[in-house]
Amino acid sequence: MNYFPDEVIEHVFDFVTSQRDRNAISLVCKSWYKIERYSRQRVFIGNCYAINPERLLGRFPCLRSLTLKGKPHFADFNLVPHEWGGFVQPWIEALARSRLGLEELRLKRMVVTDVSLELLSRSFPNFKSLVLVSCEGFTTDGLASIAANCRHLRDLDLQENEIDDHRGQWLSCFPDTCTTLVTLNFACLEGETNLVALERLVARSPNLKSLKLNRAVPLDALARLMVCAPQIVDLGVGSYENDPDSESYLKLQAAIKKCTSLKRLSGFLEASPHCLSAFHPICHNLTSLNLSYAAEIHGSHLIKLIQHCKKLQRLWILDSIGDKGLAVVASTCKELQELRVFPTDLLGGGNTAVTEDGLVAISAGCPKLHSILYFCQQMTNAALITVAKNCPNFIRFRLCILEPNKPDHVTSQPLDEGFGAIVQACKNLRRLSLSGLLTDQVFQYIGMYATQLEMLSIAFAGDTDKGMLYVLNGCKKMRKLEIRDSPFGDTALLADVNKYQTMRSLWMSSCEVTLGGCKRLAQKAPWLNVEIINENDNNRMEENGHEGRQKVDKLYLYRTVVGTRTDAPPFVWIL
Amino acid sequence: MCPEEELQSNVSVASSSPTSNCISRNTAGGGLKEHNYLGLSDCSSVGSSTLSGLAEDDKATISLKATELTLGLPGPQSPARDTDLNLLSPAKLDEKTFFPLLPSKDEICSSSQKNIALGNKRGFSDAMDQFSEAKSSVYTEKNWMFPEVAATQSVTKKEVPQNIPKGQSITTNNSSSPPAAKAQIVGWPPVRSYRKNTLATTCKNSDEVDGKPGSGALFVKVSMDGAPYLRKVDLRSYTNYGELSSALEKMFTTFTLGQCGTNGATGKDMLSETKLKDLLNGKDYVLTYEDKDGDWMLVGDVPWEMFIDVCKKLKIMKGCDAIGLAAAPRAMEKSKMRA
């Protein structure tokens, strides 16, 4: 390779797209490092505090696409206070100053403000794609600036964000000259939508492939939209309430039949289930179906719909589908790769939820299944062992038994053996979430068998520090470890400090780690940010003379090359 | 009031006054009943003879009464504070009999000190140590509530990990502990608040009355003038303005006391009750909310049910800033328009 001019090597590198691969080739030699960094266009940063924008730009001056993640995963469940951090503003400011030709920005769990969005929209003339997932802090005014200023906007994809809807006219801020939209997803907006502006926008966007509407878009508008966009591939239905005999419903039926490219269907935030049959004609093309917000679609209507979906690869559903419904899925959807079953009844009151039988049925019927998220009332070791035998190809296995510490409901044993079977059989397992009654034994299994495991979520599990030690010692590829309400303490935390250099982050809340332990860790590892989040006791941590033994409620530590962050709120104490 | 006291002793830990108040206000003539917000009759039978679940009708009646009674912010009484007394008396803590849902961890059920692997936390034993307000770091699904109330809840729900209660109007976190009561653990089950809120809105909007209300949480942000950070509360976890008001008072106590520190109250004194009451309920601060139309209104002018339907955000404003806000007549007008 040394005899090739740089341009040729660069051309070869163009075919290497995965970030991990590119990181690898940059380590080969200085020359390759240099070529790689100038040709790198996409960068993924899993923790926005691991590095800062200046260093990022220093290494990759030709960046086009940036992905940033902010808050730790448990922030999704209200375990991280809102003001913890994850602000995108400094990033956008730095990128704007550098006159980078940024085209794509993808953010997850970050705080985004209208100011940031405005700055973004004005600083990058070639900006094409904005994807915000689980972000917060902005309003529709920010969206208006994106719409108005980004001349070549291709994607505006808002997934599950908390957006203050000012009921303004952000949709009408798209200039008439904007015809480049490919993705428009505003399903998470709660307010009214300017339907006229929306229809005109869709009508002038011939490349529109993905359209996800919010609750305020009624069925008759949906009909008109689908007439304008028969090329649609990915549709999120907003409101779906109507009389099956009405004219708009008939229009909708006709329009749907023309959408022969439709592959992904979601939404139905408000739905009259008996109108679902309008979608039957295209169901055989569907590869992805997300009805996890369609609380009003269940029972026979749901089953009938699914029975038409023989090519389904991804299904997100509520547990109202029941074990029987899952059996139908198992017999119909032979191409199924990913299944998520969400709880409707968060109390676990025992209504039509799913049990271990549904999971076993799916594992038996869907040979291609590799990712599962399953909320259920009860589980048995026998069922998990069967699932492991049926599906040794799991990459992601997340089981959430709604009641913490619940044992095998038949034998009253811990679920160690069941999860043990999963990790032993699934040699490619990368992500695992545990629940139910679990002792240190399950962690011994995980340490022994889960060699590829990268992310592990633990809640209410284990007996002693040994549990955590098994994991830290055994799982060489661990990147993200998150633990709550488990009896792991300083011994486990401090056993192998260098381990954290190989991981992105560790979260421990309501465990047994003490302030003294955290301080010792911070001392031993200056390349770690050790954050203690302590909201109600702002000052107590410092005053109490027994701080060495004082338990820390929330610990979040992560490796970083840029030291302590400067934007931490007062209740976050960085050691 | 004999029946209430009896109720309290039976209910033990969870008999914080809000509940009693609710009960005393809402039971019309009939015997006192537990606020069994789960309404499940098939839960553990232990103690169920004294703690009967509410029939659906009663719930409806009570919810109606709840909306009728609380117009305008309640008076200075903050009943939740009385729970300190409950906290510190160990005799109340025999929840073992009420929470037999963890068969394999019996020793934990009986021990009130062990917190391992259960929904609730050190905060409980801290409460027992009489350092509740200082040490407790218990959080509940309501988020960031101050130790007294938090510890109350930990006491209530200590043993059995809870899931988020359904969004019934009479649900209260401080409710009694019938056998089926599950403790509320923050962040469990691990479902995103976005998902919870979205499903809750769907269920609220749907016309079906199948006896199964929405999936519970309705989080709104609460900010306060001068406070360094905002909080979130789950509106569905209160049943009336009084509870909301108490919860908010507790939540923002440190801020107001910080500001009135110069008045002689020590910074560490977190229970400067009269000052707080004055601050929040009469003199210096008013509670306002932003409704669906984006207007800022005074809290307390419309029936509670309607309020949680329209409230998007809460803000504790200084009294002087809130002068121009919608007063009762306009608020009622708006609510009539909506009806």
mmCIF file with all atom_site columns, C-alpha atoms in Angstrom, chain A residues 43-166:
data_model
loop_
_atom_site.group_PDB
_atom_site.id
_atom_site.type_symbol
_atom_site.label_atom_id
_atom_site.label_alt_id
_atom_site.label_comp_id
_atom_site.label_asym_id
_atom_site.label_entity_id
_atom_site.label_seq_id
_atom_site.pdbx_PDB_ins_code
_atom_site.Cartn_x
_atom_site.Cartn_y
_atom_site.Cartn_z
_atom_site.occupancy
_atom_site.B_iso_or_equiv
_atom_site.pdbx_formal_charge
_atom_site.auth_seq_id
_atom_site.auth_comp_id
_atom_site.auth_asym_id
_atom_site.auth_atom_id
_atom_site.pdbx_PDB_model_num
ATOM 1   C CA . VAL A 1 43  ? -18.267 10.607 13.418 1.00 0.00 ? 43  VAL A CA 1
ATOM 2   C CA . PHE A 1 44  ? -20.226 9.006  16.186 1.00 0.00 ? 44  PHE A CA 1
ATOM 3   C CA . ILE A 1 45  ? -19.646 10.233 19.731 1.00 0.00 ? 45  ILE A CA 1
ATOM 4   C CA . GLY A 1 46  ? -21.367 8.054  22.290 1.00 0.00 ? 46  GLY A CA 1
ATOM 5   C CA . ASN A 1 47  ? -20.755 10.403 25.186 1.00 0.00 ? 47  ASN A CA 1
ATOM 6   C CA . CYS A 1 48  ? -20.639 14.106 24.464 1.00 0.00 ? 48  CYS A CA 1
ATOM 7   C CA . TYR A 1 49  ? -18.445 14.669 27.504 1.00 0.00 ? 49  TYR A CA 1
ATOM 8   C CA . ALA A 1 50  ? -15.764 12.227 26.462 1.00 0.00 ? 50  ALA A CA 1
ATOM 9   C CA . ILE A 1 51  ? -14.363 14.746 24.069 1.00 0.00 ? 51  ILE A CA 1
ATOM 10  C CA . ASN A 1 52  ? -14.894 18.356 23.121 1.00 0.00 ? 52  ASN A CA 1
ATOM 11  C CA . PRO A 1 53  ? -15.699 19.915 19.759 1.00 0.00 ? 53  PRO A CA 1
ATOM 12  C CA . GLU A 1 54  ? -12.307 21.577 19.396 1.00 0.00 ? 54  GLU A CA 1
ATOM 13  C CA . ARG A 1 55  ? -10.435 18.321 19.574 1.00 0.00 ? 55  ARG A CA 1
ATOM 14  C CA . LEU A 1 56  ? -12.951 16.649 17.335 1.00 0.00 ? 56  LEU A CA 1
ATOM 15  C CA . LEU A 1 57  ? -12.509 19.256 14.670 1.00 0.00 ? 57  LEU A CA 1
ATOM 16  C CA . GLY A 1 58  ? -8.798  19.246 15.157 1.00 0.00 ? 58  GLY A CA 1
ATOM 17  C CA . ARG A 1 59  ? -8.680  15.636 14.128 1.00 0.00 ? 59  ARG A CA 1
ATOM 18  C CA . PHE A 1 60  ? -11.471 15.528 11.568 1.00 0.00 ? 60  PHE A CA 1
ATOM 19  C CA . PRO A 1 61  ? -11.597 18.855 9.802  1.00 0.00 ? 61  PRO A CA 1
ATOM 20  C CA . CYS A 1 62  ? -13.761 17.606 6.960  1.00 0.00 ? 62  CYS A CA 1
ATOM 21  C CA . LEU A 1 63  ? -16.598 16.309 9.007  1.00 0.00 ? 63  LEU A CA 1
ATOM 22  C CA . ARG A 1 64  ? -20.001 16.171 7.399  1.00 0.00 ? 64  ARG A CA 1
ATOM 23  C CA . SER A 1 65  ? -22.062 14.163 9.803  1.00 0.00 ? 65  SER A CA 1
ATOM 24  C CA . LEU A 1 66  ? -21.981 14.155 13.571 1.00 0.00 ? 66  LEU A CA 1
ATOM 25  C CA . THR A 1 67  ? -23.865 11.956 15.992 1.00 0.00 ? 67  THR A CA 1
ATOM 26  C CA . LEU A 1 68  ? -23.868 12.901 19.658 1.00 0.00 ? 68  LEU A CA 1
ATOM 27  C CA . LYS A 1 69  ? -25.342 11.275 22.703 1.00 0.00 ? 69  LYS A CA 1
ATOM 28  C CA . GLY A 1 70  ? -25.778 13.136 25.945 1.00 0.00 ? 70  GLY A CA 1
ATOM 29  C CA . LYS A 1 71  ? -27.482 11.821 29.031 1.00 0.00 ? 71  LYS A CA 1
ATOM 30  C CA . PRO A 1 72  ? -26.997 8.300  30.248 1.00 0.00 ? 72  PRO A CA 1
ATOM 31  C CA . HIS A 1 73  ? -29.601 5.736  29.317 1.00 0.00 ? 73  HIS A CA 1
ATOM 32  C CA . PHE A 1 74  ? -31.306 5.734  32.698 1.00 0.00 ? 74  PHE A CA 1
ATOM 33  C CA . ALA A 1 75  ? -32.282 9.350  32.078 1.00 0.00 ? 75  ALA A CA 1
ATOM 34  C CA . ASP A 1 76  ? -35.112 7.843  30.053 1.00 0.00 ? 76  ASP A CA 1
ATOM 35  C CA . PHE A 1 77  ? -36.630 6.652  33.297 1.00 0.00 ? 77  PHE A CA 1
ATOM 36  C CA . ASN A 1 78  ? -36.381 9.890  35.237 1.00 0.00 ? 78  ASN A CA 1
ATOM 37  C CA . LEU A 1 79  ? -33.300 8.845  37.119 1.00 0.00 ? 79  LEU A CA 1
ATOM 38  C CA . VAL A 1 80  ? -31.269 11.776 35.882 1.00 0.00 ? 80  VAL A CA 1
ATOM 39  C CA . PRO A 1 81  ? -32.406 15.295 36.715 1.00 0.00 ? 81  PRO A CA 1
ATOM 40  C CA . HIS A 1 82  ? -33.263 17.547 33.839 1.00 0.00 ? 82  HIS A CA 1
ATOM 41  C CA . GLU A 1 83  ? -30.489 20.006 34.293 1.00 0.00 ? 83  GLU A CA 1
ATOM 42  C CA . TRP A 1 84  ? -27.766 17.395 34.462 1.00 0.00 ? 84  TRP A CA 1
ATOM 43  C CA . GLY A 1 85  ? -26.240 18.386 31.197 1.00 0.00 ? 85  GLY A CA 1
ATOM 44  C CA . GLY A 1 86  ? -25.881 17.251 27.625 1.00 0.00 ? 86  GLY A CA 1
ATOM 45  C CA . PHE A 1 87  ? -26.136 20.669 26.031 1.00 0.00 ? 87  PHE A CA 1
ATOM 46  C CA . VAL A 1 88  ? -25.640 20.823 22.323 1.00 0.00 ? 88  VAL A CA 1
ATOM 47  C CA . GLN A 1 89  ? -25.097 24.579 22.176 1.00 0.00 ? 89  GLN A CA 1
ATOM 48  C CA . PRO A 1 90  ? -21.321 24.551 22.689 1.00 0.00 ? 90  PRO A CA 1
ATOM 49  C CA . TRP A 1 91  ? -21.005 21.964 19.948 1.00 0.00 ? 91  TRP A CA 1
ATOM 50  C CA . ILE A 1 92  ? -22.982 23.932 17.450 1.00 0.00 ? 92  ILE A CA 1
ATOM 51  C CA . GLU A 1 93  ? -21.118 27.099 18.337 1.00 0.00 ? 93  GLU A CA 1
ATOM 52  C CA . ALA A 1 94  ? -17.778 25.422 17.824 1.00 0.00 ? 94  ALA A CA 1
ATOM 53  C CA . LEU A 1 95  ? -18.823 23.795 14.585 1.00 0.00 ? 95  LEU A CA 1
ATOM 54  C CA . ALA A 1 96  ? -20.211 27.090 13.335 1.00 0.00 ? 96  ALA A CA 1
ATOM 55  C CA . ARG A 1 97  ? -16.993 28.935 14.179 1.00 0.00 ? 97  ARG A CA 1
ATOM 56  C CA . SER A 1 98  ? -14.942 26.424 12.260 1.00 0.00 ? 98  SER A CA 1
ATOM 57  C CA . ARG A 1 99  ? -17.017 26.924 9.135  1.00 0.00 ? 99  ARG A CA 1
ATOM 58  C CA . LEU A 1 100 ? -17.429 23.239 8.810  1.00 0.00 ? 100 LEU A CA 1
ATOM 59  C CA . GLY A 1 101 ? -19.532 21.951 5.958  1.00 0.00 ? 101 GLY A CA 1
ATOM 60  C CA . LEU A 1 102 ? -21.847 20.172 8.317  1.00 0.00 ? 102 LEU A CA 1
ATOM 61  C CA . GLU A 1 103 ? -24.657 18.321 6.629  1.00 0.00 ? 103 GLU A CA 1
ATOM 62  C CA . GLU A 1 104 ? -26.071 16.017 9.192  1.00 0.00 ? 104 GLU A CA 1
ATOM 63  C CA . LEU A 1 105 ? -26.607 16.184 12.941 1.00 0.00 ? 105 LEU A CA 1
ATOM 64  C CA . ARG A 1 106 ? -28.074 13.380 14.996 1.00 0.00 ? 106 ARG A CA 1
ATOM 65  C CA . LEU A 1 107 ? -28.627 13.896 18.691 1.00 0.00 ? 107 LEU A CA 1
ATOM 66  C CA . LYS A 1 108 ? -29.872 11.608 21.390 1.00 0.00 ? 108 LYS A CA 1
ATOM 67  C CA . ARG A 1 109 ? -30.771 12.590 24.935 1.00 0.00 ? 109 ARG A CA 1
ATOM 68  C CA . MET A 1 110 ? -29.397 16.049 24.605 1.00 0.00 ? 110 MET A CA 1
ATOM 69  C CA . VAL A 1 111 ? -30.643 19.448 25.593 1.00 0.00 ? 111 VAL A CA 1
ATOM 70  C CA . VAL A 1 112 ? -31.385 21.434 22.480 1.00 0.00 ? 112 VAL A CA 1
ATOM 71  C CA . THR A 1 113 ? -32.620 25.003 22.581 1.00 0.00 ? 113 THR A CA 1
ATOM 72  C CA . ASP A 1 114 ? -34.280 27.233 20.031 1.00 0.00 ? 114 ASP A CA 1
ATOM 73  C CA . VAL A 1 115 ? -31.117 29.287 20.044 1.00 0.00 ? 115 VAL A CA 1
ATOM 74  C CA . SER A 1 116 ? -29.134 26.201 19.084 1.00 0.00 ? 116 SER A CA 1
ATOM 75  C CA . LEU A 1 117 ? -31.523 25.348 16.301 1.00 0.00 ? 117 LEU A CA 1
ATOM 76  C CA . GLU A 1 118 ? -31.468 28.854 14.969 1.00 0.00 ? 118 GLU A CA 1
ATOM 77  C CA . LEU A 1 119 ? -27.671 28.901 15.009 1.00 0.00 ? 119 LEU A CA 1
ATOM 78  C CA . LEU A 1 120 ? -27.601 25.527 13.338 1.00 0.00 ? 120 LEU A CA 1
ATOM 79  C CA . SER A 1 121 ? -29.929 26.648 10.618 1.00 0.00 ? 121 SER A CA 1
ATOM 80  C CA . ARG A 1 122 ? -27.894 29.730 9.820  1.00 0.00 ? 122 ARG A CA 1
ATOM 81  C CA . SER A 1 123 ? -24.383 28.340 10.046 1.00 0.00 ? 123 SER A CA 1
ATOM 82  C CA . PHE A 1 124 ? -24.313 25.491 7.585  1.00 0.00 ? 124 PHE A CA 1
ATOM 83  C CA . PRO A 1 125 ? -25.578 26.281 4.111  1.00 0.00 ? 125 PRO A CA 1
ATOM 84  C CA . ASN A 1 126 ? -25.459 22.659 3.087  1.00 0.00 ? 126 ASN A CA 1
ATOM 85  C CA . PHE A 1 127 ? -27.249 21.322 6.084  1.00 0.00 ? 127 PHE A CA 1
ATOM 86  C CA . LYS A 1 128 ? -29.465 18.434 5.121  1.00 0.00 ? 128 LYS A CA 1
ATOM 87  C CA . SER A 1 129 ? -30.443 16.207 7.961  1.00 0.00 ? 129 SER A CA 1
ATOM 88  C CA . LEU A 1 130 ? -31.548 16.727 11.541 1.00 0.00 ? 130 LEU A CA 1
ATOM 89  C CA . VAL A 1 131 ? -32.469 13.765 13.687 1.00 0.00 ? 131 VAL A CA 1
ATOM 90  C CA . LEU A 1 132 ? -33.420 14.379 17.313 1.00 0.00 ? 132 LEU A CA 1
ATOM 91  C CA . VAL A 1 133 ? -34.173 11.468 19.569 1.00 0.00 ? 133 VAL A CA 1
ATOM 92  C CA . SER A 1 134 ? -35.382 11.885 23.152 1.00 0.00 ? 134 SER A CA 1
ATOM 93  C CA . CYS A 1 135 ? -34.147 15.443 23.303 1.00 0.00 ? 135 CYS A CA 1
ATOM 94  C CA . GLU A 1 136 ? -35.731 18.372 25.077 1.00 0.00 ? 136 GLU A CA 1
ATOM 95  C CA . GLY A 1 137 ? -35.474 22.060 25.635 1.00 0.00 ? 137 GLY A CA 1
ATOM 96  C CA . PHE A 1 138 ? -36.745 23.441 22.377 1.00 0.00 ? 138 PHE A CA 1
ATOM 97  C CA . THR A 1 139 ? -40.008 24.617 20.921 1.00 0.00 ? 139 THR A CA 1
ATOM 98  C CA . THR A 1 140 ? -41.673 24.764 17.548 1.00 0.00 ? 140 THR A CA 1
ATOM 99  C CA . ASP A 1 141 ? -40.008 28.131 17.108 1.00 0.00 ? 141 ASP A CA 1
ATOM 100 C CA . GLY A 1 142 ? -36.729 26.313 16.761 1.00 0.00 ? 142 GLY A CA 1
ATOM 101 C CA . LEU A 1 143 ? -38.293 24.065 14.162 1.00 0.00 ? 143 LEU A CA 1
ATOM 102 C CA . ALA A 1 144 ? -39.472 27.142 12.322 1.00 0.00 ? 144 ALA A CA 1
ATOM 103 C CA . SER A 1 145 ? -35.908 28.380 11.957 1.00 0.00 ? 145 SER A CA 1
ATOM 104 C CA . ILE A 1 146 ? -34.803 25.024 10.612 1.00 0.00 ? 146 ILE A CA 1
ATOM 105 C CA . ALA A 1 147 ? -37.672 25.026 8.158  1.00 0.00 ? 147 ALA A CA 1
ATOM 106 C CA . ALA A 1 148 ? -37.054 28.562 7.045  1.00 0.00 ? 148 ALA A CA 1
ATOM 107 C CA . ASN A 1 149 ? -33.286 28.601 6.741  1.00 0.00 ? 149 ASN A CA 1
ATOM 108 C CA . CYS A 1 150 ? -32.156 25.170 5.654  1.00 0.00 ? 150 CYS A CA 1
ATOM 109 C CA . ARG A 1 151 ? -32.494 25.395 1.937  1.00 0.00 ? 151 ARG A CA 1
ATOM 110 C CA . HIS A 1 152 ? -31.589 21.839 1.185  1.00 0.00 ? 152 HIS A CA 1
ATOM 111 C CA . LEU A 1 153 ? -33.287 20.170 4.076  1.00 0.00 ? 153 LEU A CA 1
ATOM 112 C CA . ARG A 1 154 ? -33.763 16.506 3.475  1.00 0.00 ? 154 ARG A CA 1
ATOM 113 C CA . ASP A 1 155 ? -34.596 15.034 6.855  1.00 0.00 ? 155 ASP A CA 1
ATOM 114 C CA . LEU A 1 156 ? -36.385 16.450 9.830  1.00 0.00 ? 156 LEU A CA 1
ATOM 115 C CA . ASP A 1 157 ? -36.857 13.503 12.117 1.00 0.00 ? 157 ASP A CA 1
ATOM 116 C CA . LEU A 1 158 ? -38.162 14.158 15.611 1.00 0.00 ? 158 LEU A CA 1
ATOM 117 C CA . GLN A 1 159 ? -38.434 10.987 17.645 1.00 0.00 ? 159 GLN A CA 1
ATOM 118 C CA . GLU A 1 160 ? -39.983 11.027 21.071 1.00 0.00 ? 160 GLU A CA 1
ATOM 119 C CA . ASN A 1 161 ? -38.775 14.493 22.003 1.00 0.00 ? 161 ASN A CA 1
ATOM 120 C CA . GLU A 1 162 ? -40.268 16.828 24.522 1.00 0.00 ? 162 GLU A CA 1
ATOM 121 C CA . ILE A 1 163 ? -41.109 19.821 22.452 1.00 0.00 ? 163 ILE A CA 1
ATOM 122 C CA . ASP A 1 164 ? -42.951 22.858 23.621 1.00 0.00 ? 164 ASP A CA 1
ATOM 123 C CA . ASP A 1 165 ? -45.561 23.319 20.994 1.00 0.00 ? 165 ASP A CA 1
ATOM 124 C CA . HIS A 1 166 ? -46.280 26.979 20.506 1.00 0.00 ? 166 HIS A CA 1
#
